[in-house]
Amino acid sequence: MKRIKLEIAPGVETEFVDRDRALAQVVEWAERGTRFPVVIFGPEGCGKTAFLRQAAAVLRDLGYDAIYVDAAHLHFTAHTDVADVVKRLIDATAETSGVAQLKLANLAIDIVKELLARWGRRKVAILIDEAFQAIGIEKAGIYVKSLLNLIEYPPRSYERIVAIAATSEGLSRREISRHRWGRLMMMWNMPKEGFQRLYEKLPGPKPPFEDVWRWTGGNPSALAVLYENKWRWDDAVRAFLEQRGVAYIIRSLTPTERAWLEEAVGDPDTLFAREKMGLLNKLVEINMVAEVMGRYQYLWVDEPPPERDPELGVGRNAAWQTPIHREAVRRALREV
Ligand SMILES: Nc1ncnc2c1ncn2[C@@H]1O[C@H](COP(=O)(O)OP(=O)(O)O)[C@@H](O)[C@H]1O
Ligand SMILES: [Mg+2]
């Protein structure tokens, strides 16, 4: 299987590393098609985009016309020889109007319909990245429904359709799970072994891997941030804290919420209690904490995180997205 090229940090090229189980899952989807659109949630920077792009390449190798669209950032990759499709995607991503993102998200669906109806393709894959960010969380459900319609009421008979959407908008999960239109799955940061291989790709002297693991929890984007901060953990946390306005968030909390947050720094599962749901939602909304599903293999793309990992801030029901997120909150709580 050919692995796509990625840039983990400016000037540092790697190929797509590890995620073997996830890629085997793609092959399974390719063999049967996805009966429901697969909707993948995961922490920011855990590797969803890298995975979708690698998955598109895998699907192409398996005979699919595969369209990858990053609606929020107006990017696409089209594994098809239908020039008209490519041209329309180029035009759509060149557009600068305020609704360009929404249009691109919808165009992706139209294009799959056309690949089936007009171009007679029998195996088509649509991979949508950050669609809900582009179209608004309240429309996430409807969007997944239109993906499902594509599968259930295609414009013409087909052999197989694979539809996958990925998002780091934790809150859209509520919107999606109200209906049975999609198959909700989660993806987590990288497992330790694979992550070590990525760590080894970074040039120059570096701190011991065990330290980097504790600091990043296997999140490739956190790894890149550390690298760019010359491996200075304090600077990486500080930059995160300032850029994300963590102090502002903490000031907006009531004294009770603040006490709960302090508790959650020690153990995120403490947030999973009725009276604390408001705070949990707030932390999910600002992408600090993720609500995590049970560790059943069929709910997870690639390897699920461990049941609990207090060192990395992973609980059974809730988890800090990475140790950097947790550390930024811990520091801001001390300072504000
Ligand atoms: N399996 C992987 N192998 C190599 N690089 C990866 C892998 N997963 C992620 N990366 C790199 O880590 C960074 C963050 O990943 P990305 O896919 O953008 O995360 P997400 O979409 O979940 O926010 C990117 O630079 C990406 O290229
Ligand atoms: Mg992404």
Coordinates of C-alpha atoms and ligand atoms in Angstrom, one line a residue:
M1 CA 0.0 0.0 0.0
K2 CA 1.3 3.4 -1.0
R3 CA 1.7 5.8 1.9
I4 CA 1.0 9.5 1.1
K5 CA 3.5 12.2 1.8
L6 CA 2.8 14.6 4.7
E7 CA 4.6 17.5 6.2
I8 CA 4.6 17.2 10.0
A9 CA 6.4 20.6 10.4
P10 CA 7.6 23.1 7.9
G11 CA 10.3 21.4 5.8
V12 CA 9.9 18.1 7.6
E13 CA 8.4 15.6 5.2
T14 CA 7.3 12.2 6.3
E15 CA 5.1 9.6 4.9
F16 CA 1.8 8.6 6.6
V17 CA 3.0 6.6 9.6
D18 CA 1.3 3.7 11.4
R19 CA -2.5 3.7 11.8
D20 CA -2.5 0.1 10.4
R21 CA -5.7 -0.9 12.0
A22 CA -7.5 2.2 10.6
L23 CA -6.2 1.4 7.1
A24 CA -7.5 -2.2 7.5
Q25 CA -10.8 -0.7 8.4
V26 CA -10.8 1.3 5.2
V27 CA -10.2 -1.8 3.2
E28 CA -13.2 -3.4 4.9
W29 CA -15.4 -0.4 4.1
A30 CA -14.1 -0.6 0.5
E31 CA -15.1 -4.3 0.3
R32 CA -18.7 -3.7 1.4
G33 CA -19.4 0.0 1.1
T34 CA -20.6 1.9 4.2
R35 CA -24.2 1.2 4.9
F36 CA -24.4 4.4 6.9
P37 CA -22.1 7.4 6.5
V38 CA -19.2 7.0 9.0
V39 CA -18.8 10.2 11.1
I40 CA -15.5 10.4 12.9
F41 CA -14.9 12.6 16.0
G42 CA -11.4 13.1 17.4
P43 CA -9.2 15.7 19.1
E44 CA -7.7 18.4 17.0
G45 CA -4.4 17.5 15.6
C46 CA -4.9 13.7 16.2
G47 CA -4.5 13.0 12.5
K48 CA -8.0 12.9 11.1
T49 CA -7.1 14.9 8.0
A50 CA -4.0 12.8 7.4
F51 CA -6.1 9.7 7.7
L52 CA -8.9 10.8 5.4
R53 CA -6.3 11.7 2.7
Q54 CA -4.5 8.4 3.1
A55 CA -7.9 6.6 3.0
A56 CA -8.8 8.4 -0.3
A57 CA -5.5 7.1 -1.8
V58 CA -6.2 3.6 -0.5
L59 CA -9.7 3.7 -2.0
R60 CA -8.4 4.8 -5.4
D61 CA -6.0 1.8 -5.4
L62 CA -9.0 -0.4 -4.7
G63 CA -10.8 0.9 -7.8
Y64 CA -12.8 3.8 -6.4
D65 CA -13.3 7.3 -7.7
A66 CA -12.5 9.0 -4.5
I67 CA -13.2 12.7 -3.7
Y68 CA -11.6 14.2 -0.6
V69 CA -12.9 17.7 0.4
D70 CA -11.8 19.8 3.3
A71 CA -14.8 22.2 3.3
A72 CA -13.5 24.5 6.0
H73 CA -10.2 25.2 4.4
L74 CA -11.3 24.9 0.8
H75 CA -9.0 22.1 -0.2
F76 CA -9.7 19.0 -2.2
T77 CA -8.1 15.9 -3.7
A78 CA -9.9 14.2 -6.6
H79 CA -8.9 10.7 -7.4
T80 CA -10.8 10.5 -10.7
D81 CA -10.1 10.9 -14.4
V82 CA -13.3 12.9 -14.9
A83 CA -11.9 16.3 -15.8
D84 CA -15.2 18.1 -15.4
V85 CA -15.4 17.1 -11.8
V86 CA -11.9 18.3 -11.1
K87 CA -12.6 21.6 -12.8
R88 CA -15.7 22.2 -10.7
L89 CA -13.8 21.5 -7.6
I90 CA -11.0 23.9 -8.6
D91 CA -13.6 26.6 -9.3
A92 CA -15.3 26.0 -6.0
T93 CA -12.1 26.2 -4.0
A94 CA -11.1 29.4 -5.8
E95 CA -14.2 31.1 -4.8
T96 CA -13.8 33.8 -2.1
S97 CA -17.4 34.6 -1.1
G98 CA -18.5 34.0 2.4
V99 CA -20.5 31.0 1.5
A100 CA -17.7 29.2 -0.4
Q101 CA -17.3 26.6 2.3
L102 CA -21.0 25.7 2.4
K103 CA -21.1 25.5 -1.4
L104 CA -18.1 23.2 -1.5
A105 CA -19.5 20.8 1.1
N106 CA -22.7 20.6 -1.0
L107 CA -20.8 20.3 -4.2
A108 CA -19.0 17.3 -3.0
I109 CA -22.3 15.4 -2.7
D110 CA -23.5 16.6 -6.1
I111 CA -20.3 15.4 -7.6
V112 CA -20.7 11.9 -6.3
K113 CA -24.2 11.9 -7.7
E114 CA -22.8 12.9 -11.1
L115 CA -20.0 10.3 -11.0
L116 CA -22.7 7.7 -10.6
A117 CA -25.4 9.1 -12.9
R118 CA -23.6 10.9 -15.6
W119 CA -20.2 9.1 -15.7
G120 CA -21.4 5.7 -14.8
R121 CA -18.9 5.0 -12.1
R122 CA -19.8 2.0 -9.9
K123 CA -17.5 2.5 -6.9
V124 CA -17.4 6.0 -5.5
A125 CA -16.0 7.4 -2.2
I126 CA -16.7 10.7 -0.6
L127 CA -14.5 11.9 2.3
I128 CA -15.5 15.1 3.9
D129 CA -13.3 16.9 6.3
E130 CA -14.5 19.5 8.8
A131 CA -17.8 19.8 7.0
F132 CA -19.7 20.8 10.2
Q133 CA -17.3 23.6 10.9
A134 CA -18.1 24.9 7.4
I135 CA -21.8 24.5 7.3
G136 CA -22.7 25.1 11.0
I137 CA -23.1 22.5 13.7
E138 CA -26.9 22.9 13.7
K139 CA -26.9 21.6 10.1
A140 CA -24.5 18.7 10.8
G141 CA -27.4 16.2 11.1
I142 CA -29.0 17.3 7.8
Y143 CA -25.7 17.0 6.0
V144 CA -25.2 13.5 7.2
K145 CA -28.7 12.8 6.1
S146 CA -27.9 13.9 2.6
L147 CA -24.9 11.5 2.7
L148 CA -27.2 8.8 3.7
N149 CA -29.6 9.7 1.0
L150 CA -26.8 9.2 -1.5
I151 CA -26.3 5.7 -0.2
E152 CA -30.0 4.8 0.0
Y153 CA -31.5 6.6 -2.9
P154 CA -28.7 7.0 -5.4
P155 CA -29.4 8.5 -8.8
R156 CA -28.5 5.2 -10.4
S157 CA -27.6 1.7 -9.3
Y158 CA -24.0 1.3 -8.1
E159 CA -21.8 -1.3 -6.7
R160 CA -20.5 0.4 -3.6
I161 CA -20.4 3.8 -1.9
V162 CA -18.0 4.8 0.9
A163 CA -19.0 7.9 2.7
I164 CA -16.8 9.2 5.6
A165 CA -16.9 12.6 7.4
A166 CA -14.5 13.7 10.1
T167 CA -14.7 16.6 12.5
S168 CA -13.2 18.0 15.7
E169 CA -16.3 19.8 16.6
G170 CA -17.2 17.8 19.6
L171 CA -20.5 19.6 20.0
S172 CA -21.8 18.4 16.7
R173 CA -21.9 14.9 18.1
R174 CA -25.1 15.7 20.0
E175 CA -26.6 16.9 16.7
I176 CA -25.6 13.8 14.9
S177 CA -26.6 11.3 17.5
R178 CA -30.1 12.6 17.7
H179 CA -30.8 10.7 14.5
R180 CA -29.8 7.4 13.1
W181 CA -28.4 8.8 9.9
G182 CA -24.7 8.2 10.5
R183 CA -22.5 5.7 12.2
L184 CA -20.6 7.6 14.9
M185 CA -17.0 6.6 15.5
M186 CA -14.1 8.1 17.3
M187 CA -10.4 8.4 16.5
W188 CA -7.8 9.1 19.2
N189 CA -4.2 10.3 19.3
M190 CA -1.7 7.9 18.0
P191 CA -0.7 4.7 19.8
K192 CA 2.7 4.8 21.5
E193 CA 4.6 2.7 19.0
G194 CA 3.5 4.4 15.9
F195 CA 3.9 7.8 17.5
Q196 CA 7.5 6.9 18.3
R197 CA 8.1 6.3 14.7
L198 CA 6.8 9.8 13.9
Y199 CA 9.0 11.3 16.6
E200 CA 12.0 9.6 15.1
K201 CA 11.4 11.4 11.8
L202 CA 12.0 14.8 13.4
P203 CA 15.6 15.9 12.8
G204 CA 18.1 17.1 15.4
P205 CA 18.6 16.4 19.0
K206 CA 15.5 15.8 21.0
P207 CA 14.4 15.0 24.5
P208 CA 13.8 11.4 25.4
F209 CA 10.8 9.8 23.8
E210 CA 9.1 9.1 27.1
D211 CA 9.1 12.8 28.0
V212 CA 7.6 13.7 24.6
W213 CA 5.0 11.0 25.0
R214 CA 3.9 12.4 28.4
W215 CA 3.8 15.9 27.0
T216 CA 1.8 15.2 23.8
G217 CA -0.1 12.0 24.6
G218 CA 0.6 10.9 21.0
N219 CA -1.0 13.9 19.3
P220 CA 1.0 14.6 16.1
S221 CA 0.1 18.2 16.0
A222 CA 1.3 18.7 19.6
L223 CA 4.5 17.0 18.5
A224 CA 4.9 19.5 15.8
V225 CA 4.2 22.4 18.1
L226 CA 6.8 21.1 20.5
Y227 CA 9.3 20.8 17.7
E228 CA 8.6 24.3 16.5
N229 CA 9.2 25.5 20.1
K230 CA 12.6 23.8 20.1
W231 CA 11.2 21.2 22.4
R232 CA 10.5 23.7 25.2
W233 CA 7.4 22.3 26.8
D234 CA 6.9 25.5 28.9
D235 CA 6.9 27.6 25.8
A236 CA 4.6 25.3 23.9
V237 CA 2.1 25.4 26.8
R238 CA 2.4 29.1 27.2
A239 CA 1.8 29.7 23.5
F240 CA -1.2 27.5 23.6
L241 CA -2.6 29.2 26.7
E242 CA -2.2 32.7 25.2
Q243 CA -3.4 31.9 21.8
R244 CA -6.5 30.1 23.0
G245 CA -7.4 32.7 25.6
V246 CA -7.6 30.1 28.3
A247 CA -7.4 32.8 31.0
Y248 CA -10.5 34.5 29.6
I249 CA -12.4 31.2 29.7
I250 CA -11.4 30.7 33.3
R251 CA -12.5 34.2 34.3
S252 CA -15.9 33.5 32.9
L253 CA -16.5 30.6 35.2
T254 CA -18.5 30.7 38.5
P255 CA -16.5 29.9 41.7
T256 CA -18.2 26.5 41.7
E257 CA -17.4 25.7 38.1
R258 CA -13.8 26.8 38.8
A259 CA -13.6 24.3 41.6
W260 CA -15.0 21.6 39.3
L261 CA -12.4 22.5 36.7
E262 CA -9.6 22.1 39.2
E263 CA -10.9 18.7 40.0
A264 CA -11.1 17.8 36.3
V265 CA -7.4 18.7 35.9
G266 CA -6.8 15.8 38.2
D267 CA -9.4 13.5 36.7
P268 CA -11.5 14.4 33.7
D269 CA -14.1 11.8 34.6
T270 CA -15.3 13.9 37.5
L271 CA -16.9 16.1 34.8
F272 CA -19.2 13.3 33.9
A273 CA -21.8 14.1 36.6
R274 CA -25.2 15.6 36.1
E275 CA -24.6 19.0 37.7
K276 CA -21.3 19.4 35.8
M277 CA -22.7 18.7 32.3
G278 CA -22.9 22.5 31.6
L279 CA -19.2 22.8 32.3
L280 CA -18.4 19.7 30.3
N281 CA -20.2 21.0 27.3
K282 CA -18.3 24.3 27.6
L283 CA -15.0 22.5 27.6
V284 CA -16.1 20.3 24.7
E285 CA -17.2 23.4 22.7
I286 CA -13.9 25.1 23.1
N287 CA -12.1 21.9 22.2
M288 CA -10.3 21.3 25.5
V289 CA -12.0 18.1 26.5
A290 CA -13.5 15.3 24.5
E291 CA -16.4 13.1 25.5
V292 CA -15.1 9.6 24.8
M293 CA -17.1 6.5 23.9
G294 CA -16.7 3.1 25.3
R295 CA -13.6 1.2 24.1
Y296 CA -15.5 -1.2 21.9
Q297 CA -13.3 -1.9 18.8
Y298 CA -16.2 -1.2 16.4
L299 CA -16.7 2.3 17.7
W300 CA -13.1 3.3 17.1
V301 CA -11.1 4.1 14.0
D302 CA -7.6 2.7 14.7
E303 CA -6.8 1.8 18.3
P304 CA -8.9 3.2 21.1
P305 CA -7.1 5.0 23.9
P306 CA -6.7 3.0 27.1
E307 CA -9.7 2.7 29.5
R308 CA -8.0 5.2 31.7
D309 CA -4.6 6.9 31.7
P310 CA -4.3 9.5 34.5
E311 CA -0.9 10.5 33.3
L312 CA -2.2 11.6 29.9
G313 CA -5.5 12.9 31.2
V314 CA -7.6 10.2 29.7
G315 CA -10.7 9.1 31.6
R316 CA -13.3 6.5 30.8
N317 CA -16.0 9.0 29.7
A318 CA -14.1 12.3 29.3
A319 CA -10.5 13.1 28.3
W320 CA -8.3 16.1 27.9
Q321 CA -7.6 16.3 24.2
T322 CA -3.9 16.3 24.9
P323 CA -1.7 16.9 28.0
I324 CA -0.9 20.3 26.6
H325 CA -4.6 21.3 26.9
R326 CA -4.7 20.1 30.5
E327 CA -1.5 21.8 31.4
A328 CA -2.6 25.1 29.9
V329 CA -5.8 24.9 32.1
R330 CA -3.8 24.0 35.2
R331 CA -1.5 26.9 34.7
A332 CA -4.2 29.4 33.9
L333 CA -6.0 28.3 37.1
R334 CA -2.9 29.1 39.1
E335 CA -2.5 32.5 37.4
V336 CA -6.0 33.9 37.2
Ligands
LIG1 N1 -0.2 9.0 10.7 C1 0.5 10.1 10.4 N2 1.7 10.1 9.9 C2 2.4 11.2 9.6 N3 2.0 12.4 9.9 C3 0.8 12.5 10.5 C4 0.0 11.4 10.8 N4 -1.2 11.9 11.3 C5 -1.1 13.2 11.4 N5 0.1 13.6 10.9 C6 0.5 15.0 10.8 O1 0.2 15.7 12.1 C7 -0.4 16.9 11.8 C8 -1.8 17.0 12.4 O2 -2.6 16.0 11.8 P1 -4.0 16.4 11.1 O3 -4.4 15.2 10.2 O4 -4.0 17.7 10.5 O5 -4.9 16.4 12.4 P2 -6.5 16.7 12.5 O6 -7.1 16.7 11.1 O7 -7.1 15.6 13.3 O8 -6.6 18.0 13.2 C9 -0.3 17.2 10.4 O9 0.9 17.9 10.1 C10 -0.2 15.8 9.8 O10 0.4 15.8 8.5
MG2 MG -8.1 18.3 10.1

